[in-house]
Coordinates of C-alpha atoms and ligand atoms in Angstrom, one line a residue:
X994 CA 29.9 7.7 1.1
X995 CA 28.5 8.1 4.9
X996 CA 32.2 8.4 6.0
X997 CA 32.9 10.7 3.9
X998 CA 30.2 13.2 4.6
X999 CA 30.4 12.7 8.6
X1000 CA 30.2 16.0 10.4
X1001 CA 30.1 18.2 7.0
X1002 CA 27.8 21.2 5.4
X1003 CA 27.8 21.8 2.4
X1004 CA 27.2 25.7 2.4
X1005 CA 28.5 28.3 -0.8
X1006 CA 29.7 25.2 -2.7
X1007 CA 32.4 24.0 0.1
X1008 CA 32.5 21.6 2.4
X1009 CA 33.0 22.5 6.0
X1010 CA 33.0 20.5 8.8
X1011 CA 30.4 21.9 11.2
X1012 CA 31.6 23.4 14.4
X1013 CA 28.1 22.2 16.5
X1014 CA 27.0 19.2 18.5
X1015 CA 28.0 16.0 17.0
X1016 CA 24.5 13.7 16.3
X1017 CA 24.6 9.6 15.9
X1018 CA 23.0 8.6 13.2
X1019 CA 21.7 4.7 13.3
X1020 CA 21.4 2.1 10.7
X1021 CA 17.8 1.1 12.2
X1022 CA 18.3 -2.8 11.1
X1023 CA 21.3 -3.2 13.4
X1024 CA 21.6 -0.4 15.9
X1025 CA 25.0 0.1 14.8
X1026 CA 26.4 4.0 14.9
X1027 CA 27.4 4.8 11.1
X1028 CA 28.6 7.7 11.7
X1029 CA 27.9 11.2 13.2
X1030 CA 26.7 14.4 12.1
X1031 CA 27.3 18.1 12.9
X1032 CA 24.5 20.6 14.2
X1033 CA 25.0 23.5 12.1
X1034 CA 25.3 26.2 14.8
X1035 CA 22.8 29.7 14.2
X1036 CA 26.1 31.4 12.3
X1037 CA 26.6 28.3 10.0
X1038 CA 22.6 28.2 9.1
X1039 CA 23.1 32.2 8.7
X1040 CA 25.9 31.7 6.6
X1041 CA 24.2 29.3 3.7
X1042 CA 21.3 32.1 4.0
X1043 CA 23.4 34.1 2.8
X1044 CA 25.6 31.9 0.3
X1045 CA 21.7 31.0 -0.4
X1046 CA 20.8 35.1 -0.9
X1047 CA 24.0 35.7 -2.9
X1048 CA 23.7 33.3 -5.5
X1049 CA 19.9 33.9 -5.8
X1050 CA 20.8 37.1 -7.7
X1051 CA 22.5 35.5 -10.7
X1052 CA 21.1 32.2 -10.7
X1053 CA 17.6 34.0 -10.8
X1054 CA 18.9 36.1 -13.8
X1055 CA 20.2 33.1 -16.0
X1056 CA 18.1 32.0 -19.2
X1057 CA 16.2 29.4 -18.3
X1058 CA 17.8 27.0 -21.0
X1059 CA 21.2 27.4 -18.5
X1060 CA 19.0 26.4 -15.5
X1061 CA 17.5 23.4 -17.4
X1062 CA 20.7 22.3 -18.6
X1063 CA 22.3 22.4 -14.6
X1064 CA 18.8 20.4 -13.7
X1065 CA 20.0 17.5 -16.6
X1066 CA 23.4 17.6 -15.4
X1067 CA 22.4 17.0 -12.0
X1068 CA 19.8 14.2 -12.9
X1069 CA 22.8 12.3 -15.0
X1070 CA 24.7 12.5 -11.7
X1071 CA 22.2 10.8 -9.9
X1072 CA 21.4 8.5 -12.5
X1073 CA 25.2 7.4 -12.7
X1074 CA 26.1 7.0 -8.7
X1075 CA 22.3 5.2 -8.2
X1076 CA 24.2 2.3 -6.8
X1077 CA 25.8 4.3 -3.7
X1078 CA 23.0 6.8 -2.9
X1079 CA 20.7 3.7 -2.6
X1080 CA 23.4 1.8 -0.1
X1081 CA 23.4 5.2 1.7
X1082 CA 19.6 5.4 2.2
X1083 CA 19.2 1.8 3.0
X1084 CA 21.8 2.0 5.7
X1085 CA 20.1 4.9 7.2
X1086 CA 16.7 4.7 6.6
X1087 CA 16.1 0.4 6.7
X1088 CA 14.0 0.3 3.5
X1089 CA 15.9 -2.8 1.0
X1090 CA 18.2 -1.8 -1.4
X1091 CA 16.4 -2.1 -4.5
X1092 CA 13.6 0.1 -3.4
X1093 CA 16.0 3.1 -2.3
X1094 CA 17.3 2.0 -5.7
X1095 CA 14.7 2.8 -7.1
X1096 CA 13.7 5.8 -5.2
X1097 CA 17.2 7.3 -6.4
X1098 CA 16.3 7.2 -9.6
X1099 CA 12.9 8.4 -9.3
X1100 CA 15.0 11.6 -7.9
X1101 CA 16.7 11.8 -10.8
X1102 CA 13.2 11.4 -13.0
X1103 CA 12.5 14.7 -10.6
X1104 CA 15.6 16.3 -12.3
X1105 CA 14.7 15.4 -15.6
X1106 CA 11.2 16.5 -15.3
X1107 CA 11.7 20.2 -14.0
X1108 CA 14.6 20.5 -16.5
X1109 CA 12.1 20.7 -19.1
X1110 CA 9.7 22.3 -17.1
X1111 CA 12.5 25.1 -16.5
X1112 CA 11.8 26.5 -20.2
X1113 CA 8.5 26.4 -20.1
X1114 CA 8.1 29.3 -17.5
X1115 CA 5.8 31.6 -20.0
X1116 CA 2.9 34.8 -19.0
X1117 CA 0.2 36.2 -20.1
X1118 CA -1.4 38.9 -21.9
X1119 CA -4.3 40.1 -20.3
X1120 CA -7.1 42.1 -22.5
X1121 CA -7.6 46.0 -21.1
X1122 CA -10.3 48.2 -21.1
X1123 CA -8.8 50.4 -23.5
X1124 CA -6.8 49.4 -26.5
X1125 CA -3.7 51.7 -25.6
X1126 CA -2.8 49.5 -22.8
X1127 CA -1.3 45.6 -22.0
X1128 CA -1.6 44.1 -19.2
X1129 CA 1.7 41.6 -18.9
X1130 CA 1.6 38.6 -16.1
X1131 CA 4.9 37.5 -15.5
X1132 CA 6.5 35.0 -13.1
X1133 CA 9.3 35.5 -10.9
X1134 CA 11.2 33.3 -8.3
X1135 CA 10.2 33.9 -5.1
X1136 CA 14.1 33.7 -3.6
X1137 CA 15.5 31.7 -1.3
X1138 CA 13.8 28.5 0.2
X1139 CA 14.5 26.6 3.2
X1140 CA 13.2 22.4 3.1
X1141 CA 12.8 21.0 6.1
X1142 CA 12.1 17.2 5.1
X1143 CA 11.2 14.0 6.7
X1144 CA 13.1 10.7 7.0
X1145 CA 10.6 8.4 5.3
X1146 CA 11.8 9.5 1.4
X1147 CA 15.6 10.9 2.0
X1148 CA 15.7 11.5 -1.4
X1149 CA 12.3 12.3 -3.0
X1150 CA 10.8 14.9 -1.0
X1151 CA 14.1 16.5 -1.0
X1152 CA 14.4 16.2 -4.7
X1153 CA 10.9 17.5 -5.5
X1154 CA 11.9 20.8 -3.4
X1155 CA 15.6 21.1 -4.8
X1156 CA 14.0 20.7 -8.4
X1157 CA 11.0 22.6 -9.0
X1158 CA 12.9 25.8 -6.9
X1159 CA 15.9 25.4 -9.0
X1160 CA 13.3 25.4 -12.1
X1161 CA 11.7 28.2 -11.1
X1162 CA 15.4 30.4 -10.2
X1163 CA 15.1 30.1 -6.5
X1164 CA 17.7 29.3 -5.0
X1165 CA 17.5 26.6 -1.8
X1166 CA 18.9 25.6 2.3
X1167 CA 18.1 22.1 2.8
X1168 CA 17.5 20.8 6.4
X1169 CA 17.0 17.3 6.1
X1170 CA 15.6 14.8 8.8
X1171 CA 18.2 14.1 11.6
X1172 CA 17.7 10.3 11.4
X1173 CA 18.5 10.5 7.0
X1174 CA 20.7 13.2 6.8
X1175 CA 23.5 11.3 4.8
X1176 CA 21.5 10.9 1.4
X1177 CA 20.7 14.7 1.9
X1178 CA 24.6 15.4 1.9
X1179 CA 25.0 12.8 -1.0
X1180 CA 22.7 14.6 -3.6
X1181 CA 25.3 18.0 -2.5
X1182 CA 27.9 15.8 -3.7
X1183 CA 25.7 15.7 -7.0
X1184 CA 25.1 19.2 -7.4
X1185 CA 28.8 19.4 -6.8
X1186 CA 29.6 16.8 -9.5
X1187 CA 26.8 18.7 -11.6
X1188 CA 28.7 22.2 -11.6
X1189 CA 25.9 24.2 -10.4
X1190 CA 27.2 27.3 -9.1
X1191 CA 28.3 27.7 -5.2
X1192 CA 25.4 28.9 -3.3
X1193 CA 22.3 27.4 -5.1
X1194 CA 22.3 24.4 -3.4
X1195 CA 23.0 24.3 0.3
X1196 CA 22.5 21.5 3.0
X1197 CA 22.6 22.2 7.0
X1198 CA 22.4 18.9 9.1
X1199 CA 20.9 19.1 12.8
X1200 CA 18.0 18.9 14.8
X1201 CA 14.4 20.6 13.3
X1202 CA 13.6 22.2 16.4
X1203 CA 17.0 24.4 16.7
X1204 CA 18.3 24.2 12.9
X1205 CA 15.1 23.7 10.9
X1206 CA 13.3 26.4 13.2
X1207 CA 16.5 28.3 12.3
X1208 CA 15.5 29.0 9.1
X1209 CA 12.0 29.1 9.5
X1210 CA 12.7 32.2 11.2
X1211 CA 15.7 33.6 9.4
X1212 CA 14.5 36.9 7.5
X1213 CA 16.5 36.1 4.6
X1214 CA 14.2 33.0 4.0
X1215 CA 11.6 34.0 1.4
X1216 CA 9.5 30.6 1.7
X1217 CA 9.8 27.1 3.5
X1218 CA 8.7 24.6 1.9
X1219 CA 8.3 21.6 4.7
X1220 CA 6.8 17.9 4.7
X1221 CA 6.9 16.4 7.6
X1222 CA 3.5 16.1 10.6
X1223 CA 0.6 18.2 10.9
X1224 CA 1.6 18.6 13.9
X1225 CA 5.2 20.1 13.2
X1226 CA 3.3 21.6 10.1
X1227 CA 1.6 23.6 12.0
X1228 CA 3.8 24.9 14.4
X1229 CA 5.9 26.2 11.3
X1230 CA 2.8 28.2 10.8
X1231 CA 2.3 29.7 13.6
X1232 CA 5.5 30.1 14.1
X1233 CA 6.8 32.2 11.1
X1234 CA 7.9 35.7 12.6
X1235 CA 7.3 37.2 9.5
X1236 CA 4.8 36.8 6.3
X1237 CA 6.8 33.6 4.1
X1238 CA 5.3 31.4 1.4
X1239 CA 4.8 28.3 2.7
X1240 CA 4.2 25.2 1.1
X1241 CA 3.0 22.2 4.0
X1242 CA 2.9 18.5 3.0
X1243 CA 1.6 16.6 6.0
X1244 CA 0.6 13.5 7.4
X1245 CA -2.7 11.7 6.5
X1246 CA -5.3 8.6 7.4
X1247 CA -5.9 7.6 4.4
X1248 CA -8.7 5.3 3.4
X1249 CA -9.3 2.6 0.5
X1250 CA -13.0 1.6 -0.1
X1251 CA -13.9 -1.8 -1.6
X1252 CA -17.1 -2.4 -3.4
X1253 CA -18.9 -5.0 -4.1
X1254 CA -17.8 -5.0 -7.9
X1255 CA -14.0 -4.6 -7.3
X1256 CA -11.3 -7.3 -8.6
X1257 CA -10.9 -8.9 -4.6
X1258 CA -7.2 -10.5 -6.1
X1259 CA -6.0 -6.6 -7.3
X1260 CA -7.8 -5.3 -4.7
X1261 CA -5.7 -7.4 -2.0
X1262 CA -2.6 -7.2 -4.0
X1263 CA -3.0 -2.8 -4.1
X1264 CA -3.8 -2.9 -0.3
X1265 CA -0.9 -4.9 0.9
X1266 CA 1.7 -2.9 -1.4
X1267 CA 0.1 0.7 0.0
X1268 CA -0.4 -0.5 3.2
X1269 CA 3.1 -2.2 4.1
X1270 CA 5.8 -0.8 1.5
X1271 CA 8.3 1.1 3.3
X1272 CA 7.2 -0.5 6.4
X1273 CA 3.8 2.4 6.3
X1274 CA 6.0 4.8 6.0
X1275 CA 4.5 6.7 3.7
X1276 CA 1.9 10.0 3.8
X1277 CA -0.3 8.2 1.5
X1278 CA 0.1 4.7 3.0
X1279 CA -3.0 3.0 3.3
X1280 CA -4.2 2.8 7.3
X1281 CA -7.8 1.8 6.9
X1282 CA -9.7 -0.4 4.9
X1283 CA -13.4 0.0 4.4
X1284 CA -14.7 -3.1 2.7
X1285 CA -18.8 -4.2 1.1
X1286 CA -20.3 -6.7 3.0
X1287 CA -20.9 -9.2 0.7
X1288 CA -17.2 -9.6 0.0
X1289 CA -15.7 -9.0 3.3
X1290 CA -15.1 -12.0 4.2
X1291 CA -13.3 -13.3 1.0
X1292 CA -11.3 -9.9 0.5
X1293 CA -9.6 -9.8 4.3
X1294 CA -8.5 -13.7 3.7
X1295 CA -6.6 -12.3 0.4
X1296 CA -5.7 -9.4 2.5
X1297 CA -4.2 -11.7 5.5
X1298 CA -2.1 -14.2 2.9
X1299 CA -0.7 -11.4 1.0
X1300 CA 0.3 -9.5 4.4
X1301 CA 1.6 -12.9 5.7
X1302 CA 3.5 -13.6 2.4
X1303 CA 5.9 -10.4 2.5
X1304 CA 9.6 -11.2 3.0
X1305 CA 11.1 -9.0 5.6
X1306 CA 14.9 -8.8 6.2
X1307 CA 17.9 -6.2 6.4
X1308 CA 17.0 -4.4 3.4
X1309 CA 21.0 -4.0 2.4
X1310 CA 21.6 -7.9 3.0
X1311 CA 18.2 -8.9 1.4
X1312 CA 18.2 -6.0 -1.7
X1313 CA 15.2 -7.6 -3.2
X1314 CA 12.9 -8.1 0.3
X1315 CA 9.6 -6.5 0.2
X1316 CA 10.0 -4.5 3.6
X1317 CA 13.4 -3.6 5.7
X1318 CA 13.5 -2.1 9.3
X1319 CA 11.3 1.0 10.2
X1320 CA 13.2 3.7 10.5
X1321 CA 13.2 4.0 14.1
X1322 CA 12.0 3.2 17.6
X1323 CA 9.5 6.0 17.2
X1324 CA 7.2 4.7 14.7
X1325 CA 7.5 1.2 15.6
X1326 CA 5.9 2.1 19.4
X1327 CA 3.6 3.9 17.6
X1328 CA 2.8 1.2 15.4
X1329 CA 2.7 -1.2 18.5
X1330 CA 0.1 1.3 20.5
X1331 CA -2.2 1.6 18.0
X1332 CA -2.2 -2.3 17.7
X1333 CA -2.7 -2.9 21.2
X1334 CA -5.7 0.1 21.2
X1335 CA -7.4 -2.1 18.3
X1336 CA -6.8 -5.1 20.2
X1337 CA -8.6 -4.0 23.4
X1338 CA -11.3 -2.4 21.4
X1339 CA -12.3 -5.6 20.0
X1340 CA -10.3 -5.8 17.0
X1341 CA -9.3 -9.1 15.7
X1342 CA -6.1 -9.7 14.9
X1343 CA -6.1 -11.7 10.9
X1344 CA -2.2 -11.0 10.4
X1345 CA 1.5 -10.3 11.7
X1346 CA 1.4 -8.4 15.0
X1347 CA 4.1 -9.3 16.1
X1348 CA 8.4 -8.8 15.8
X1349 CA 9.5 -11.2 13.3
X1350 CA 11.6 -13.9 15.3
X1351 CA 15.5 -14.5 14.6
X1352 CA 18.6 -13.5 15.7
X1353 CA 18.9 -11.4 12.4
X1354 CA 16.3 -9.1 13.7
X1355 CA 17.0 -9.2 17.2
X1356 CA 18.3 -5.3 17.7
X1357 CA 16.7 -3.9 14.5
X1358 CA 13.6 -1.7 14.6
X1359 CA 11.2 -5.1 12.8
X1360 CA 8.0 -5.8 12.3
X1361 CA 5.4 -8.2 10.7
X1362 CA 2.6 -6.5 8.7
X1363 CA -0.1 -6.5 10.6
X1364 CA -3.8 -6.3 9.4
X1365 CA -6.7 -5.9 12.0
X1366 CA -10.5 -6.9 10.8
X1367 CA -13.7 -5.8 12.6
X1368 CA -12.4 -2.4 13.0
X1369 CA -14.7 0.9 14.3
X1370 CA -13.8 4.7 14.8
X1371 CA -13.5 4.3 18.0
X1372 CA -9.7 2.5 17.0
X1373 CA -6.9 4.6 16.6
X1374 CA -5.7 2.8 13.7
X1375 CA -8.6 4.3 12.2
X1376 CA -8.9 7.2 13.0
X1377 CA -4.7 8.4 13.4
X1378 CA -2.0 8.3 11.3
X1379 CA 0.5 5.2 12.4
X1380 CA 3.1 5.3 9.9
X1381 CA 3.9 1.8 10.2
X1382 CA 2.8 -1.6 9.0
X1383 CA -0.8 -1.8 10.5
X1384 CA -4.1 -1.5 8.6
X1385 CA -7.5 -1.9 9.9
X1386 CA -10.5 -3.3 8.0
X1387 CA -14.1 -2.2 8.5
X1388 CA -17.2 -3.8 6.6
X1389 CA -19.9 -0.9 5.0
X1390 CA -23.6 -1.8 3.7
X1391 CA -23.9 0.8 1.5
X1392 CA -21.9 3.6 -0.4
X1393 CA -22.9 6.9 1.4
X1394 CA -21.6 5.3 4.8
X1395 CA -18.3 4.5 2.9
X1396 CA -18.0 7.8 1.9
X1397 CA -18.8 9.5 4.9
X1398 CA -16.5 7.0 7.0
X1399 CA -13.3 8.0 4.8
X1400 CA -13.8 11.8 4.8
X1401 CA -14.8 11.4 8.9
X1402 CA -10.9 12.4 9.2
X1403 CA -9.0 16.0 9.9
X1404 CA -7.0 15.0 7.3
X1405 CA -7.4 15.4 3.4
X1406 CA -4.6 13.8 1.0
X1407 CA -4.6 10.8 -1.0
X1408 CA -7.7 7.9 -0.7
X1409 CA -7.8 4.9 -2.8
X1410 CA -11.4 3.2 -4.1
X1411 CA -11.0 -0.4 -5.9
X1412 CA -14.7 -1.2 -8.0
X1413 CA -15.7 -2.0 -11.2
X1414 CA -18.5 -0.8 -12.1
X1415 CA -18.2 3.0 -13.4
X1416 CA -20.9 4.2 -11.6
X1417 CA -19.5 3.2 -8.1
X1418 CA -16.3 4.5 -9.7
X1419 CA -17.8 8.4 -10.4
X1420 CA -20.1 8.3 -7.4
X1421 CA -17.2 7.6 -4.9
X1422 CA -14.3 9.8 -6.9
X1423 CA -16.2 13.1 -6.7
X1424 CA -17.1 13.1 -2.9
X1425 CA -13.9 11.7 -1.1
X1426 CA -12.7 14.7 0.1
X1427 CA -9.1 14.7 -0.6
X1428 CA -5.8 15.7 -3.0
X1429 CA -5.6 12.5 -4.4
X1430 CA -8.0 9.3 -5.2
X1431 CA -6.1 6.8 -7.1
X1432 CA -8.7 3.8 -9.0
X1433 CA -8.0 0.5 -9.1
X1434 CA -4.3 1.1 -8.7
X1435 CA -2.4 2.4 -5.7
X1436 CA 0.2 5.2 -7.1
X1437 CA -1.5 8.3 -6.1
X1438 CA 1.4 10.3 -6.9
X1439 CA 3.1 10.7 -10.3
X1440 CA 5.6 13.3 -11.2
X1441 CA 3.3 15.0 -14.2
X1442 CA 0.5 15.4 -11.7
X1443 CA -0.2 18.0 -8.8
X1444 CA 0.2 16.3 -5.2
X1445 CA -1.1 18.3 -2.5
X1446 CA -3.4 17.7 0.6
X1447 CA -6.6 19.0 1.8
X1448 CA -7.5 20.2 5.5
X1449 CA -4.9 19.1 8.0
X1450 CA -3.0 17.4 5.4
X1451 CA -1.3 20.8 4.4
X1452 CA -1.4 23.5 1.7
X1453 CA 0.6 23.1 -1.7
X1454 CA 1.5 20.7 -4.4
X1455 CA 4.1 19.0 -5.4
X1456 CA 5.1 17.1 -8.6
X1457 CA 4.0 18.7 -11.8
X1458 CA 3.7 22.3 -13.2
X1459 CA 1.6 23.3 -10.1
X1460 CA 4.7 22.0 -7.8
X1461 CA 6.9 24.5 -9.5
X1462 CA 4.3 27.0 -9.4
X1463 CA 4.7 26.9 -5.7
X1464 CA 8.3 29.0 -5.9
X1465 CA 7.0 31.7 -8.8
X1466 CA 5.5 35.1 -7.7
X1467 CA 3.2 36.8 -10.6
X1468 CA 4.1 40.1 -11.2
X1469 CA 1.3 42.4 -13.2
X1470 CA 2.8 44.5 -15.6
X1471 CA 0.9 47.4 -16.9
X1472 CA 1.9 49.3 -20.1
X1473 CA 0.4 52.2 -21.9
X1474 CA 1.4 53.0 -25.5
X1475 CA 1.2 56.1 -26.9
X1476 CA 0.9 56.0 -30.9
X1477 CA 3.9 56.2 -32.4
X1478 CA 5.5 59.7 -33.5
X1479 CA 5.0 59.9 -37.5
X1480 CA 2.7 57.5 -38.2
Ligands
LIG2644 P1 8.3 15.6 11.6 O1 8.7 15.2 12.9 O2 7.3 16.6 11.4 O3 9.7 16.2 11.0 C1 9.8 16.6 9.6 C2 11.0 17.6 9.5 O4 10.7 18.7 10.3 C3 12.3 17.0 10.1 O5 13.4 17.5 9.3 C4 12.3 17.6 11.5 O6 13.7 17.6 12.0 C5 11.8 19.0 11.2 N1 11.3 19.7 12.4 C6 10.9 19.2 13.5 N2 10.5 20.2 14.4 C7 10.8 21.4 13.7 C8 10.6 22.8 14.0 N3 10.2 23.2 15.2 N4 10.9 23.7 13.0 C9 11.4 23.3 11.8 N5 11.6 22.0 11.5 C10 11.2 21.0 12.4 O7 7.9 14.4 10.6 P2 8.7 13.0 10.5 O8 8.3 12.2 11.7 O9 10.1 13.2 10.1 O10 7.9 12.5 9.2 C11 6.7 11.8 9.3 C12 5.5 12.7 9.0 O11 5.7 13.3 7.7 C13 4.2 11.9 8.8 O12 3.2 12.6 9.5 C14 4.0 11.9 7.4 O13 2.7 11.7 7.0 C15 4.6 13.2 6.9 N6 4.9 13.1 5.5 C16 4.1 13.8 4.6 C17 4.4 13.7 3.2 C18 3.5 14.4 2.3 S1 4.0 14.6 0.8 N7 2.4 15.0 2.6 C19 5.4 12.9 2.8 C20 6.2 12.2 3.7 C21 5.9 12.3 5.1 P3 14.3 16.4 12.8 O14 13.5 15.2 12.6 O15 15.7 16.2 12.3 O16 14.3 16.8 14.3

C-alpha cells in the first residue's frame, strides 16, 4: 500500500503525483526509508480548494439519506481492507499491529456512527411574540474544511474530521502529519473504493508549516479543524488572515487521582494502560499520578510491576506487544529530558528508564515505561506534556490538595479519579476542571460522547452529535403568515 501511494495527492478524485519536494518517511522501529512523499506545492493545495469548493455545492445539496449511505459505504471499505491500513500505520507510526488493527476499525466505527447521525440533522421551531409569525432554526454546512492532524492516531483524528464534516455536507482538504502521511492517503483509497463523488474528500501531503499553513490561510477554507500542540494550536489562531471556524484539539497534562478507597489492582492496571499505550502518545495519556497516603506505597509497587511487565517489540513483528517504537526521535528526547529533570529534582526512579537492550531495538526510536515516585511541581513531568512513556507519582493527605494539584495546569482535557466510595467519586468529578473525567476506568473518549478540552487544551468537540455540530451554521428563519385569502 505505502508503495503505491509514494509521492501522490489525491485532489478532485484523481491521483496525481505531486510536483514538490520529495519527504522520507521512516518506519521509526528500524530507521529504514519506506518511501517518500510529495510536498504539495501552493497551486496543488489551491487546486483541492477548489476541487474541495466545487463539490461542496452538490454534495451540500444531497438528501442526507445519500450522504449517510456514502458514510456506510466508506466504513465497509475500511472494515474490509483493516488488515493493510493497520500494516500501513504500524510501519509508519511504530505502534503493534493489532492496536493499529484496532484503531482501523475504530475509524470505521467513526463512519458508521455519523452515517446515522447524517439523517438526524433536524431544527427548530421557535415560539414568536405574535401568532402570525415562525421562527425556523435550521442547520447548514459551514463549507469547506481543512484538517491538519497529528501523527499519534493516523487514522482516528482524521476519521473523526472526515466523518462528522461529511455528515454535516461539508466537504474536506486533509493535511495529515508528515511523519503518518501514508494511512492518510490509504483512507482516499477508501473513499475512492467507496464512490464518493471527486472532490469531497481531498488529501495534500507535506510539511504543516508551508502546506498546513497553506490552507489555514487559503480564503476558500471556511473552517480548520486541527489537533495537534497548544503550541501549533495557537499559532493557527493567531494566524488566520481572515474570520474561520475553528475547531482546536490540543495537547494536555493530564492527572489520575487515587483515593484511599480505590481498587489499588484496577487502579494500577488503568494507570499502566493510560500511561504507556501508544508509547504516551496520546492527548489524554496519563502523565501524573496523585496518589492518598495511606496507600502510596502499596499502589506505586503495583504501578512498577505492571510498568515492568509490558512487552515491547517491533509492533509489525510482535502484532500482539503491548507497546512498539515511539514515533520519532522528537518525543523520545523529550521523554528522556523530562526524565532526567525528575531525576535531578529528586525523583526516584521505581521503573524502566532506560532503552530496552537488544540488537532488535538497536536503531528504533525504544523505550521502557518509566514511572517516577516522589514527584513535586517543580518536575516537568508534572507539570508538561511528555508524550511518551513516563509518569510521575505524587502522594496527597487530603482531597482539596488533590484537586487543586490536578487543575494547577494551563491545560484542561481529560483527568482520570480511581475511588470507591461515591462520595469521593461526586466530590472529585464536579471540581476537576476539565473536558473529560473518566471513573474507575481509563477510556475517556467514546464515539457517542462529546470530546473537547478546556483552557489551553483547545476549543471544540469531537465524537458525538456535538462533534458534528462543530461543521453546521444555524440559520434563523423568520416567516410571517398572512391569513389565507377565503377563509
Ligand atoms: P503538532 O506539531 O502541533 O502538529 C500537528 C499537525 O499540525 C501536523 O500535521 C503538523 O504538520 C501541522 N502543523 C505544524 N505547524 C503548522 C502550521 N504552522 N500551520 C498549520 N499546520 C501546522 O503536533 P504533533 O507533534 O504532530 O502531535 C502531538 C500533539 O498533538 C500533542 O500535543 C498532543 O497532545 C496533541 N494531540 C491532541 C489530541 C486531542 S484530541 N486533543 C489528540 C492527539 C494529539 P507536520 O507535523 O507534518 O509538520
Amino acid at each position: 500500500m505505502i508503495t503505491e501511494f509514494a509521492e501522490k495527492l489525491f485532489i478532485d478524485g484523481i491521483w496525481r503525483t505531486g510536483e514538490g519536494a520529495r519527504i522520507p518517511v521512516e518506519n521509526p522501529a528500524t530507521g529504514e526509508v519506506l518511501a517518500h512523499i510529495a510536498a504539495a506545492t501552493p497551486a496543488e493545495v489551491d487546486l483541492a480548494v477548489t476541487a474541495a469548493r466545487k463539490a461542496f455545492k452538490s454534495w451540500s445539496r444531497l438528501a442526507p439519506v445519500e450522504r449517510s449511505k456514502a458514510l456506510h459505504r466508506l466504513g465497509d471499505a475500511v472494515s474490509a481492507e483493516a488488515d493493510t491500513m493497520a500494516r500501513t500505520m504500524t510501519l509508519e507510526q511504530g505502534k503493534p499491529l493489532n492496536e493499529a488493527r484496532g484503531e482501523i476499525l475504530k475509524l470505521a466505527e467513526a463512519c458508521h456512527f455519523y452515517a446515522e447521525e447524517a439523517v438526524r440533522i433536524h431544527g427548530e421551531i421557535v415560539p414568536n411574540t405574535t401568532t402570525d409569525i415562525d421562527s425556523l432554526v435550521v442547520r447548514e454546512p459551514i463549507g469547506v474544511v481543512g484538517a491538519i492532524t497529528p501523527w499519534n492516531y493516523p487514522a482516528e483524528l482524521v476519521g473523526w474530521k472526515l466523518c462528522a464534516a461529511l455528515a454535516a455536507g461539508c466537504t474536506i482538504v486533509i493535511k495529515p502529519a508528515e511523519l503518518t502521511p501514508f494511512t492518510a492517503l490509504a483512507i482516499a483509497s477508501m473513499v475512492e473504493k467507496a464512490k464518493m463523488p471527486a472532490g469531497v474528500v481531498n488529501v495534500v501531503t507535506g510539511s504543516g508549516s508551508t502546506v498546513g499553513q497553506a490552507l489555514v490561510e487559503h480564503p476558500g477554507v471556511d473552517k480548520i479543524a486541527f489537533t495537534g500542540s497548544s503550541a501549533v494550536g495557537l499559532h493557527i489562531q493567531r494566524s488566520c488572515p481572515t474570520i474561520k471556524r475553528l475547531s482546536l484539539e490540543l495537547g494536555c497534562n493530564c492527572p489520575l487521582i487515587v483515593t484511599a478507597s480505590a481498587d489499588l489492582d484496577a487502579a494500577a492496571k488503568g494507570a499502566v494502560r493510560r500511561s504507556f499505550r501508544n508509547m504516551g502518545q496520546i492527548c489524554i495519556a496519563i502523565n501524573r499520578i496523585y496518589v492518598a497516603r495511606p496507600i502510596a506505597e502499596a499502589f506505586v509497587r503495583r504501578l512498577a510491576e505492571a510498568a515492568d511487565r509490558l512487552v515491547i517489540a517491533n509492533g509489525i513483528e510482535r502484532p500482539d506487544a503491548d507497546v512498539g517504537a515511539m514515533a520519532s526521535a522528537e518525543p523520545l528526547n523529550k521523554t528522556k529530558a523530562h526524565l532526567a529533570d525528575a531525576l535531578a529534582k529528586g525523583a526516584k526512579l521505581v521503573a524502566g528508564g532506560s532503552a530496552p537492550e537488544g540488537d532488535a531495538f538497536a536503531r528504533g526510536h525504544f523505550f521502557r515505561p518509566t514511572v517516577v515516585a516522589g514527584c513535586t511541581h517543580d518536575m516537568k513531568v508534572m507539570t508538561e506534556e511528555t508524550f511518551g512513556p513516563l509518569v510521575g507519582v505524587m502522594v496527597f493527605d487530603g482531597l482539596d490538595e488533590a484537586v487543586e494539584l490536578a487543575n494547577d495546569t494551563p491545560y484542561g482535557l481529560a483527568s482520570y479519579v480511581y475511588a470507591k466510595d461515591m462520595d469521593e467519586i461526586r466530590y472529585l468529578s464536579s471540581r476537576l476542571d476539565y473536558g473529560n473525567v473518566a471513573v474507575n476506568n481509563v477510556d475517556a473518549g467514546i464515539m457517542n460522547a462529546p470530546y473537547g478540552g478546556r483552557k489551553q487544551s483547545g476549543v471544540g468537540y469531537e465524537h458525538g452529535r456535538e462533534g458534528m455540530l462543530e461543521y453546521l451554521n444555524f440559520k434563523h428563519v423568520r416567516i410571517r403568515y398572512d391569513e389565507p385569502k377565503g377563509r
